[in-house]
Coordinates of C-alpha atoms and ligand atoms in Angstrom, one line a residue:
X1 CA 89.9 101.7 113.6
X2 CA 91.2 103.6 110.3
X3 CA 90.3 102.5 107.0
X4 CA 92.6 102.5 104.1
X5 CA 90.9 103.7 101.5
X6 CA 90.9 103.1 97.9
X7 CA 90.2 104.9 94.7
X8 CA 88.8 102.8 92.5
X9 CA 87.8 104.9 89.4
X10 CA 90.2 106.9 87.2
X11 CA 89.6 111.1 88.3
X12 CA 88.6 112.9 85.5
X13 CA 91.4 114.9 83.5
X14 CA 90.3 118.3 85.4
X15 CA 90.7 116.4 88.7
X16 CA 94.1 115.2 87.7
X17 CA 95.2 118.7 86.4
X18 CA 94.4 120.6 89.6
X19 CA 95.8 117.6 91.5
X20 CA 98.9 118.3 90.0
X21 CA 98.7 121.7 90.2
X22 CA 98.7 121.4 93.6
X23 CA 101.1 118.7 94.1
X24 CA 103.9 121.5 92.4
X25 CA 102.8 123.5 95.4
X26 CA 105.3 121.1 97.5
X27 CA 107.8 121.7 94.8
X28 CA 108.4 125.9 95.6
X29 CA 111.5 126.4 96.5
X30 CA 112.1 129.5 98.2
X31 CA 115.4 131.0 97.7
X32 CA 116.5 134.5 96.0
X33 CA 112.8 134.6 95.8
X34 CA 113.1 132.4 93.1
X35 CA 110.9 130.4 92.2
X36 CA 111.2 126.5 90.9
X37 CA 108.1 124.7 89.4
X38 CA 108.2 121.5 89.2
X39 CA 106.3 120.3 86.0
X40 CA 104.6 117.5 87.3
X41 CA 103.5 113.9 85.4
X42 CA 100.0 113.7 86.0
X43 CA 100.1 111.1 88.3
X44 CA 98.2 111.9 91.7
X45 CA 99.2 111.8 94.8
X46 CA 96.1 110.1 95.5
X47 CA 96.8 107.4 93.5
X48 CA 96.9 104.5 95.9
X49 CA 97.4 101.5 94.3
X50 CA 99.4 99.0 95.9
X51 CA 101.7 97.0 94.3
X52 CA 102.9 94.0 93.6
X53 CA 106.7 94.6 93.8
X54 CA 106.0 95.7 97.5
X55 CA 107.2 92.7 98.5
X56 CA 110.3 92.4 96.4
X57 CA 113.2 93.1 98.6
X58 CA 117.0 93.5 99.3
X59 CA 119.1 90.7 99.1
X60 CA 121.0 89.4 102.1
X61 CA 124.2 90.8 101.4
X62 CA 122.9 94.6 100.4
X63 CA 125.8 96.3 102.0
X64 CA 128.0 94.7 100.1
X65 CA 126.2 96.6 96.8
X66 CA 127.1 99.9 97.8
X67 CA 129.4 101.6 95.6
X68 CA 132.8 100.4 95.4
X69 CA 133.7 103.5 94.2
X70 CA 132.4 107.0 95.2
X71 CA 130.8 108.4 92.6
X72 CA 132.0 112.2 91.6
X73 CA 129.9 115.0 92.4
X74 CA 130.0 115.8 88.9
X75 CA 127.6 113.2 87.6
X76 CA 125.9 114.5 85.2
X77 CA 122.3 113.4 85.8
X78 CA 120.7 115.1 82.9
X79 CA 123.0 111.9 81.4
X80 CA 122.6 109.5 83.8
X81 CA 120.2 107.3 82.1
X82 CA 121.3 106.5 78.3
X83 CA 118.5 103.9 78.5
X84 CA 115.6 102.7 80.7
X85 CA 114.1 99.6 81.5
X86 CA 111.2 98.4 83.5
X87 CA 112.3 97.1 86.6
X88 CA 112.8 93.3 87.3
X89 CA 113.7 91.0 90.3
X90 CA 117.6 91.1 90.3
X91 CA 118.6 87.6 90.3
X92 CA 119.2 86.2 93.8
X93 CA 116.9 89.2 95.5
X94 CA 115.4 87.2 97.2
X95 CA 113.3 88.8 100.3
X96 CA 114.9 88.4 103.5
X97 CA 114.6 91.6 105.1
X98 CA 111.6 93.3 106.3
X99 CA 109.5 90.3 108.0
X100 CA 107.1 92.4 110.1
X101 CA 108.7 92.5 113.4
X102 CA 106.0 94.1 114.9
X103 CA 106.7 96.5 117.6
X104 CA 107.3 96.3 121.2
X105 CA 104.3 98.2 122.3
X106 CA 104.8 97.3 126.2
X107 CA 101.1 97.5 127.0
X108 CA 101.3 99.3 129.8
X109 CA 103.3 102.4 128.3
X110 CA 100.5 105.2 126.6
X111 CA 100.1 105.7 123.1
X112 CA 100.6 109.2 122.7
X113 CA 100.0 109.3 119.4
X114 CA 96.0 108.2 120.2
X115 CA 94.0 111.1 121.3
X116 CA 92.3 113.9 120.3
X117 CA 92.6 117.9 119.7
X118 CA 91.3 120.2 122.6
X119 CA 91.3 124.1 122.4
X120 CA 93.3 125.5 125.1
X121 CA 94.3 128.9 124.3
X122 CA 96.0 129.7 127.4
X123 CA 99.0 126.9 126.1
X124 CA 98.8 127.3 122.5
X125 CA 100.5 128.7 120.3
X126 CA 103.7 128.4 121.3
X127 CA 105.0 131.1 120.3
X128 CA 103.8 133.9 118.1
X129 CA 104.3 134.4 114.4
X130 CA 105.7 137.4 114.3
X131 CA 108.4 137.1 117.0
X132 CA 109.8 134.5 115.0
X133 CA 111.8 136.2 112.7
X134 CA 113.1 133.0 111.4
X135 CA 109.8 132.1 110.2
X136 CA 109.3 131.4 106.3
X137 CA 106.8 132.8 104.0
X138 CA 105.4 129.7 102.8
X139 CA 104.1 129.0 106.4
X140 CA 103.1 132.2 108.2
X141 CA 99.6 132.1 107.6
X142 CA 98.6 135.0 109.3
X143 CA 101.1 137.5 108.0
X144 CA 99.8 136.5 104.4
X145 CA 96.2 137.2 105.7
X146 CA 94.5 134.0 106.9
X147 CA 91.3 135.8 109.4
X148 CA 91.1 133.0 111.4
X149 CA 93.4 132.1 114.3
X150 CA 92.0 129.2 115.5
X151 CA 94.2 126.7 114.3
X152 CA 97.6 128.1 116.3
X153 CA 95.4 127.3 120.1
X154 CA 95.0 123.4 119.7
X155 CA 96.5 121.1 121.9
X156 CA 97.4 117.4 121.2
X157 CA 95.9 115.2 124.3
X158 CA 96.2 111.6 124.4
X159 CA 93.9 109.5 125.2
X160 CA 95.9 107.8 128.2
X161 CA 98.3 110.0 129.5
X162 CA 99.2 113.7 128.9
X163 CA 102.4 115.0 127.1
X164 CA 105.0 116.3 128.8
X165 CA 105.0 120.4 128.8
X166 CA 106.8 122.0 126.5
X167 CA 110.0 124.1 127.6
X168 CA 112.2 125.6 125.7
X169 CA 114.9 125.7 128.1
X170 CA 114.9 121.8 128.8
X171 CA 115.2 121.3 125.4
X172 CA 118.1 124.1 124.9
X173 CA 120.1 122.0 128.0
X174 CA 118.9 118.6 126.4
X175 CA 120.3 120.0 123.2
X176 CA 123.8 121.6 125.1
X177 CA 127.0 120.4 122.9
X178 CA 125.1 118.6 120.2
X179 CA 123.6 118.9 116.7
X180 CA 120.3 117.9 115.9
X181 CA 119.2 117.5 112.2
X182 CA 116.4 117.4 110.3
X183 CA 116.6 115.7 107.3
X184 CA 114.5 115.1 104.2
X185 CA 111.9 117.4 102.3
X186 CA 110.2 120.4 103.1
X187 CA 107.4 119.3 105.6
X188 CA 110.7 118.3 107.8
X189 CA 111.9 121.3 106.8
X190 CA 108.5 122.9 108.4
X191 CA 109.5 121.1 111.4
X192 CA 112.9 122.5 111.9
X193 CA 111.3 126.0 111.5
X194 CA 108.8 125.0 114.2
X195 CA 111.6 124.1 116.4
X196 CA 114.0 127.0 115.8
X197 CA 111.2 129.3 116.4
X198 CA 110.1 127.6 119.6
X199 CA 113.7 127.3 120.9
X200 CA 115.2 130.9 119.5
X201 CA 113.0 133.1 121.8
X202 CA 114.6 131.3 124.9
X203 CA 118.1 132.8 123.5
X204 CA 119.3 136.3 124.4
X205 CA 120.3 138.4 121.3
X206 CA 123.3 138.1 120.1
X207 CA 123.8 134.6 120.8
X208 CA 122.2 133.4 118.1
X209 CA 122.6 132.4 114.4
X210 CA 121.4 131.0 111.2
X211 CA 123.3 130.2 108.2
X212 CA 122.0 131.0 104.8
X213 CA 120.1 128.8 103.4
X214 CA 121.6 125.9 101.2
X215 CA 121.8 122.6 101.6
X216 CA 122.7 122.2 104.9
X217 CA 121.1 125.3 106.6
X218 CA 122.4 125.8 110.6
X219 CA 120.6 127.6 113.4
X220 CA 123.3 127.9 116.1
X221 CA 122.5 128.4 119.9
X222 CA 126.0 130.0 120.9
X223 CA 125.6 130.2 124.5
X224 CA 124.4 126.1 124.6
X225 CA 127.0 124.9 122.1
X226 CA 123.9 123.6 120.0
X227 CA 122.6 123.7 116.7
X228 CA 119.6 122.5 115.2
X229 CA 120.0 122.3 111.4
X230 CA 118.2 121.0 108.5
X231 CA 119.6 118.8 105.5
X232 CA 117.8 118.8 102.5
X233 CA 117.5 115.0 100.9
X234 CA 113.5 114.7 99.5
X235 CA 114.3 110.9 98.9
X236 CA 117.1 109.9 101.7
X237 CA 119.1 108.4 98.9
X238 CA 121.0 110.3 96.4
X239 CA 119.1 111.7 93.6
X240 CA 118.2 114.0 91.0
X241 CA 116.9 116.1 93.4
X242 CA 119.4 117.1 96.0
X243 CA 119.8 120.5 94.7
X244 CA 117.6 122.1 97.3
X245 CA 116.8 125.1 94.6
X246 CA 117.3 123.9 91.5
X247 CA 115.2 120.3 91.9
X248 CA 113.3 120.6 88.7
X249 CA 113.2 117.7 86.7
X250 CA 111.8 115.7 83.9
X251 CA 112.0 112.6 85.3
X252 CA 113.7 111.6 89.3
X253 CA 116.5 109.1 88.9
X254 CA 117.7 107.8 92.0
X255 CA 120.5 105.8 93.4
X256 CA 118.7 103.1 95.2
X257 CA 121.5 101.7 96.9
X258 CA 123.5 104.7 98.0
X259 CA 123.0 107.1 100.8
X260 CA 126.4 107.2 101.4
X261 CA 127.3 111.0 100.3
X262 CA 124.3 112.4 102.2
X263 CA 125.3 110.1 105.2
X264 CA 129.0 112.0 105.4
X265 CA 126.8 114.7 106.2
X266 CA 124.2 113.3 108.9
X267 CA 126.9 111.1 110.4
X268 CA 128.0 113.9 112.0
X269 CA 124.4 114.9 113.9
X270 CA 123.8 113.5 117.6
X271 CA 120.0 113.5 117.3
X272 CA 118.6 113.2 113.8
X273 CA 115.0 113.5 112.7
X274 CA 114.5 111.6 109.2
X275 CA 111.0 112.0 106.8
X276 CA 110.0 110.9 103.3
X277 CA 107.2 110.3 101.2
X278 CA 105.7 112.8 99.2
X279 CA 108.1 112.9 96.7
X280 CA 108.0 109.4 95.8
X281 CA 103.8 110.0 95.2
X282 CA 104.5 111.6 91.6
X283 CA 104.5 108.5 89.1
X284 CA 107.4 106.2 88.4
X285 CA 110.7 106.7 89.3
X286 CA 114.7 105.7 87.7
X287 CA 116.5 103.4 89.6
X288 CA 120.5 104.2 88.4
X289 CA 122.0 100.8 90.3
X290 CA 125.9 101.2 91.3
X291 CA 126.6 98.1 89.7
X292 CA 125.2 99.8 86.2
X293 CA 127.8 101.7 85.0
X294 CA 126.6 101.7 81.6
X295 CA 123.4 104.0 82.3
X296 CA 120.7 101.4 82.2
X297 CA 118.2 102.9 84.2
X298 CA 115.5 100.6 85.4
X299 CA 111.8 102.4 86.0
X300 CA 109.4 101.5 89.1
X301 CA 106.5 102.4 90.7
X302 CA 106.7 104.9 93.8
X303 CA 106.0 102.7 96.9
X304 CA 108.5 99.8 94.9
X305 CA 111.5 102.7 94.4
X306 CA 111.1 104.1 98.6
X307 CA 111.0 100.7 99.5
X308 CA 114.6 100.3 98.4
X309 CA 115.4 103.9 100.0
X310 CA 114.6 103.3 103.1
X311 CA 116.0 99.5 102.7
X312 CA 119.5 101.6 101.8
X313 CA 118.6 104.3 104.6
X314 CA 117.9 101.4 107.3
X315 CA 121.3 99.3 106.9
X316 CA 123.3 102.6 106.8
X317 CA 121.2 103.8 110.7
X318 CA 121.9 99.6 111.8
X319 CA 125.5 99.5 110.8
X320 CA 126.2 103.0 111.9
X321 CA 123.9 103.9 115.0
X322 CA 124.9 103.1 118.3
X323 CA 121.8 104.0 120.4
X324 CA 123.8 105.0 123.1
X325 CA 125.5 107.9 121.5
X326 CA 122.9 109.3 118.5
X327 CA 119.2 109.1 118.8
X328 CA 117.4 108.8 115.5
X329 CA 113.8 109.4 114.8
X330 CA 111.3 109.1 111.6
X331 CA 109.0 111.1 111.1
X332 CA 105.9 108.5 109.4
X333 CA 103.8 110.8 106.4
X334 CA 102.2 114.0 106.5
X335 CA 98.6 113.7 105.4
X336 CA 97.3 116.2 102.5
X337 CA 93.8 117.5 103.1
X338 CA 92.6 117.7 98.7
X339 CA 89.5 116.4 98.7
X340 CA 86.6 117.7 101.0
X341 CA 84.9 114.8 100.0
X342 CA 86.5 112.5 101.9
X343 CA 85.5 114.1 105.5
X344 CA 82.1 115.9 104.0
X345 CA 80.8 114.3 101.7
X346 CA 78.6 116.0 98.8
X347 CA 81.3 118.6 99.3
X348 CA 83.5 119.4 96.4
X349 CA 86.5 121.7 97.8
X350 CA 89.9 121.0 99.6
X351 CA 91.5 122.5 102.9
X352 CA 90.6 126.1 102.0
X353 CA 88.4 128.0 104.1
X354 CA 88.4 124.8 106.8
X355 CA 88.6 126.4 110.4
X356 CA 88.2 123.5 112.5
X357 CA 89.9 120.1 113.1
X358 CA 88.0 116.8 111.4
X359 CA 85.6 115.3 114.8
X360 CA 85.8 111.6 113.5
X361 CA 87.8 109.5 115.8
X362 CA 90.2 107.1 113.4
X363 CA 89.4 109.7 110.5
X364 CA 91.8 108.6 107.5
X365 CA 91.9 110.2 104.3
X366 CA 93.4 109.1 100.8
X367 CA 96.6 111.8 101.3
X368 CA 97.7 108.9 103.4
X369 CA 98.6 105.6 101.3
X370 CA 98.3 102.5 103.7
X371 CA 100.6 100.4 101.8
X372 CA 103.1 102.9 102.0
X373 CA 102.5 103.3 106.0
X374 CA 102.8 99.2 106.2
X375 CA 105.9 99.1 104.5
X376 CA 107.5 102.2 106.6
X377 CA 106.4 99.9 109.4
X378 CA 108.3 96.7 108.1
X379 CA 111.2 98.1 107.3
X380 CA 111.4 100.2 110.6
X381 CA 110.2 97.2 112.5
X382 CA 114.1 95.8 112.0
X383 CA 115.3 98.9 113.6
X384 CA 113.4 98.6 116.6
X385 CA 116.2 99.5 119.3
X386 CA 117.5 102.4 117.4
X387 CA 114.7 104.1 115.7
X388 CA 112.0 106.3 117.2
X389 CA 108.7 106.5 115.5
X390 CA 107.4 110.1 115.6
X391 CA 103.9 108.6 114.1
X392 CA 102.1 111.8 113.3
X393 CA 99.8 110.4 110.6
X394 CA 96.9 110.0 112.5
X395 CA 96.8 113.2 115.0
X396 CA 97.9 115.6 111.6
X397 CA 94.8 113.8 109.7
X398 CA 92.7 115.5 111.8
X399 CA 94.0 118.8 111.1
X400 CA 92.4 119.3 108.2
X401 CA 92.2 123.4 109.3
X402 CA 96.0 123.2 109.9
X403 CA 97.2 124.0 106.1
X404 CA 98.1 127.4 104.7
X405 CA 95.8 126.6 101.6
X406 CA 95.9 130.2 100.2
X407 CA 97.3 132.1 102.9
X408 CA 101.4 132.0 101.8
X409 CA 103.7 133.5 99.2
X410 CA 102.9 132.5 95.8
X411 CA 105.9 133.0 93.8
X412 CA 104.5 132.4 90.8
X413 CA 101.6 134.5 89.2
X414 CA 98.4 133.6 89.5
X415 CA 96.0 133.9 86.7
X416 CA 93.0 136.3 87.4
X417 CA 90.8 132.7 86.9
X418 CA 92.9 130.8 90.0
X419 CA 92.1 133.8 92.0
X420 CA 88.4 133.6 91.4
X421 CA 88.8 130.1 92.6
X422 CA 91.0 129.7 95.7
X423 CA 90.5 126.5 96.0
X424 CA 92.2 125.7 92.8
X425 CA 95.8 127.0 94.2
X426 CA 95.1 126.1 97.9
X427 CA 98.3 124.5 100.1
X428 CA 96.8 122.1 101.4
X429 CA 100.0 119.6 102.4
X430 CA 102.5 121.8 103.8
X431 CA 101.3 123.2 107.5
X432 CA 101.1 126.6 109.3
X433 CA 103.0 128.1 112.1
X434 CA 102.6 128.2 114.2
X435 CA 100.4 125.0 114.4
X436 CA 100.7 121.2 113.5
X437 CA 104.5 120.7 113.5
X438 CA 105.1 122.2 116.7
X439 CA 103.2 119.5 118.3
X440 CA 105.1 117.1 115.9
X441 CA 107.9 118.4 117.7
X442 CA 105.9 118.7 121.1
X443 CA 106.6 114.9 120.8
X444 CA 109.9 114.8 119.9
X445 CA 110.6 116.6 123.2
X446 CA 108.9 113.7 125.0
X447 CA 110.4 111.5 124.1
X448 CA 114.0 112.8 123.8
Ligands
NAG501 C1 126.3 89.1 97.1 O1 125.9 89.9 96.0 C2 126.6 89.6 94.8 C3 126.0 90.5 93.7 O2 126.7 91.8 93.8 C4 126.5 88.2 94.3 O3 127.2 88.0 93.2 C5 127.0 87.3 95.5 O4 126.8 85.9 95.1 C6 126.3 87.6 96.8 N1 126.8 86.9 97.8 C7 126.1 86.2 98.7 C8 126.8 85.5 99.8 O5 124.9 86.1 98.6
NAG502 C1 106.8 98.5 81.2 O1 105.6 97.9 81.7 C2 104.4 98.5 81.3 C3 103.3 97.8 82.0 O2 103.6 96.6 82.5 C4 104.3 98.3 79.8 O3 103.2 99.0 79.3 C5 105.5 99.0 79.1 O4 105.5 98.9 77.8 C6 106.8 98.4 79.7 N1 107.9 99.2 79.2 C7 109.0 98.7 78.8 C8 110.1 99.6 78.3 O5 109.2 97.5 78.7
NAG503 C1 90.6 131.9 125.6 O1 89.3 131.7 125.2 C2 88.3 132.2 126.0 C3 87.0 131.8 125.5 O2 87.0 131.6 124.2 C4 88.4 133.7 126.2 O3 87.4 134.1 127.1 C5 89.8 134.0 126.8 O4 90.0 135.4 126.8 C6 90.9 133.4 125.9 N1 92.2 133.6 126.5 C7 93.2 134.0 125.8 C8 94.5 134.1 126.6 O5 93.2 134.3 124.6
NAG504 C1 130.6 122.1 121.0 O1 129.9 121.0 120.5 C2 130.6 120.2 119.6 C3 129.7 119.1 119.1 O2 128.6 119.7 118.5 C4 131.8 119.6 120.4 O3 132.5 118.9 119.4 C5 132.6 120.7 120.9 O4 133.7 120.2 121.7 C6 131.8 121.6 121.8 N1 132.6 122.8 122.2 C7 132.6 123.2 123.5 C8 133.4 124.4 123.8 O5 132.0 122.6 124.4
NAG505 C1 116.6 142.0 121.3 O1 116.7 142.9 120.2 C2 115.4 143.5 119.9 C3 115.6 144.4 118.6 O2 116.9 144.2 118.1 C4 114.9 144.3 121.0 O3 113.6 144.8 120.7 C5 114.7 143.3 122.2 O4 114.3 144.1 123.3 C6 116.0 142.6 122.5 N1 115.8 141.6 123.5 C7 116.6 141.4 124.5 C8 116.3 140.4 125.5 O5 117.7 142.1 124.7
NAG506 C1 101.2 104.7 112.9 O1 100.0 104.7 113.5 C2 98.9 104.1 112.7 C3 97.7 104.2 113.5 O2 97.3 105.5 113.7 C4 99.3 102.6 112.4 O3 98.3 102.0 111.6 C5 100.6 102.6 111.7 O4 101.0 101.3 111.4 C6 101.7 103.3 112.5 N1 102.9 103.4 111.7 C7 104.1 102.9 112.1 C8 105.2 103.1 111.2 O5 104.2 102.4 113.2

């Protein structure tokens, strides 16, 4: 059994800086090797407090609240809020949606996201770093000088079953004629990487491609009619933050109750891979409504502000998802490995310099807010026919060796004092390849 845990005391201000220096880490962009900081609040991303408007929910008639008009491309969002307001129950919300429909579960189908992670280095990796020549800085480990290997040769084994073997060319013909999409923020965009490097060395030269990167970025399989592609929306609904360079913001404003510009763009995919969550662990968040034209924002915790996301996400996937023809997928949280602490405690470092997975069956660490995992559940629990849960929370909690902690591109400086400390600019959210998200997309392939 896991354990949600709780922090219960207020981290010191040293504690709160280096967690936010860390949480910017998620914020590098990497484009013109530019680089965008995002000059974070000092809230922590392991601030798990839950909350009381986690139960305030969508009235019954929510579709009927999405813009009448389309809003221009043009807003202005530097604008967007002339005033802001803490958020209240809108008259008439009144929670409907969301009942915890638990799901099916058949008993006698396996649970292959139980088990545990066995070295078999005759399997793993996948593929190797350097043949991937679609691989991106922030994740080749080795190429930025990690010593250790170890973490590319485990292998996810459930505890009832195995997974089916991976095969590039199964996937290539299951792909044949169609478009799968990853979409949301850059640990799904780690899992695109995984899969285009898996898939690409499958493909002759030649009959390949990939798009430069921008919002929509396109790897194209010519001689399969397939591409596998990765949209950039951190928080599902339309935001502040959509610029997939240029994301750096005071505050996030979003538009709770419109996903319907990113949609014209995912509409289009035949198998789509959704994720969310990080970005809504950095303090309070603007809620612009359609219906307030005049600019009153209203301000609300995290969890609160992605509950009405993925509310808006989930009636645009049940009013426009036919099972038959588009298989959708989401992609529960990616666990963050800051505080050693929590799996050794007396210890006082994060995932750097960790070589092997965390031996503690049920190991959960703060990175993973429980109320945020219970209302993914709820609201997915309406979806049941249509969405797939990739849960990777637990098997990627173990991975505590699985992060690129120092071993990336930097694209900022770092001060001669960070680099006498490594732990103090250590990745320790996004993952290595390859490594964790190629399982997450071992999975993918079984159940596709
Ligand atoms: C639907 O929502 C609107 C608010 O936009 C409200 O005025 C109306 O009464 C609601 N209708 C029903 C049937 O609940
Ligand atoms: C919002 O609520 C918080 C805490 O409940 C309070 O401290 C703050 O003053 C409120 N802000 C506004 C603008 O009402
Ligand atoms: C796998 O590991 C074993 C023992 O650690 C080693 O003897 C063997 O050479 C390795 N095989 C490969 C393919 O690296
Ligand atoms: C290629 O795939 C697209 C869908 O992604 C389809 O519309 C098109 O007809 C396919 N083309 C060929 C030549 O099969
Ligand atoms: C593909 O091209 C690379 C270099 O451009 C070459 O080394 C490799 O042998 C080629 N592979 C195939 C299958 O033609
Ligand atoms: C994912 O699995 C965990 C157990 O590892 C469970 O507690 C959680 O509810 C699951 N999440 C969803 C969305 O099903």
């Amino acid at each position: 059994m896991q354990r949600w845990r709780q922090k219960k005391t207020p981290f010191p201000l040293f504690a709160l800086l280096f967690c936010a220096f860390i949480v910017a880490s998620i914020f590098y962009t990497e484009s013109n090797r530019e680089i965008q900081i995002q000059v974070e609040s000092q809230a922590s991303v392991t601030d798990v407090t839950s909350h009381a408007l986690f139960t305030a929910s969508l009235p019954t008639n929510f579709s009927n609240h999405f813009p009448k008009r389309l809003y221009s491309d043009k807003l202005d969002w530097s604008k967007a809020c002339s005033s802001s307001r803490n958020y209240s129950i809108h008259d008439g919300w009144i929670s409907s949606k969301g009942k915890p429909d638990l799901e099916s579960g058949s008993p006698t189908r396996c649970d292959v996201f139980s088990g545990r992670w066995i070295i078999d280095n005759a399997s793993h990796p996948l593929y190797n770093e350097g043949d991937c020549p679609y691989m991106s800085d922030q994740l080749a480990c080795r190429k930025h000088g990690r010593p250790d290997s170890m973490y590319q040769k485990w292998r996810w084994q459930p505890h009832d079953c195995n997974l089916k073997r991976w095969n590039a060319i199964e996937m290539l013909e299951k792909l044949r004629g169609k478009r799968l999409m990853f979409v949301g923020d850059s640990l799904d965009r780690g899992q695109w990487i995984s899969m285009v490097c898996l898939l690409q060395s499958a493909i002759g030269n030649g009959s390949k491609s990939m798009s430069p990167n921008a919002r929509l970025t396109i790897f194209r399989a010519e001689e399969y009619n397939a591409s596998v592609e990765f949209y950039w929306a951190p928080l599902l609904v339309e935001s502040n933050s959509d610029d997939p360079v240029n994301h750096r913001m005071a505050d996030r404003i979003i538009r709770p109750d419109s996903v319907l510009k990113h949609a014209s763009e995912w509409e289009k995919a035949d198998i789509l891979i959704f994720n969310t969550y990080l970005w809504w662990r950095q303090g309070n968040i603007k809620l612009l409504w359609s219906s307030d034209e005049d600019g009153v924002c209203e301000e609300l915790d995290g969890l609160g502000a992605m509950k009405f996301a993925m509310e808006a996400w989930a009636d645009w996937v049940d009013s426009n998802v036919n099972p038959l023809e588009k298989k959708v997928f989401f992609v529960t949280m990616s666990p963050t490995h800051l505080w050693s602490r929590e799996w050794q405690p007396g210890s006082d470092g994060n995932c750097f310099d960790e070589k092997t997975p965390i031996n503690m069956d049920g190991y959960w660490g703060s990175g993973s807010d429980g109320p945020t995992m219970r209302m993914v559940e709820s609201v997915l629990g309406r979806l049941e026919s249509k969405v797939s849960i990739l849960n990777i929370t637990q098997l990627s909690e173990y991975r505590k060796d699985g992060h690129p902690s120092i071993y990336r591109k930097f694209w900022e400086t770092l001060s001669p004092q960070q680099l006498s400390n490594p732990v103090s600019y250590s990745d320790c959210i996004h993952w290595c390849l390859p490594g964790v998200p190629d399982v997450w997309n071992e999975l993918l392939f079984h159940f596709l």
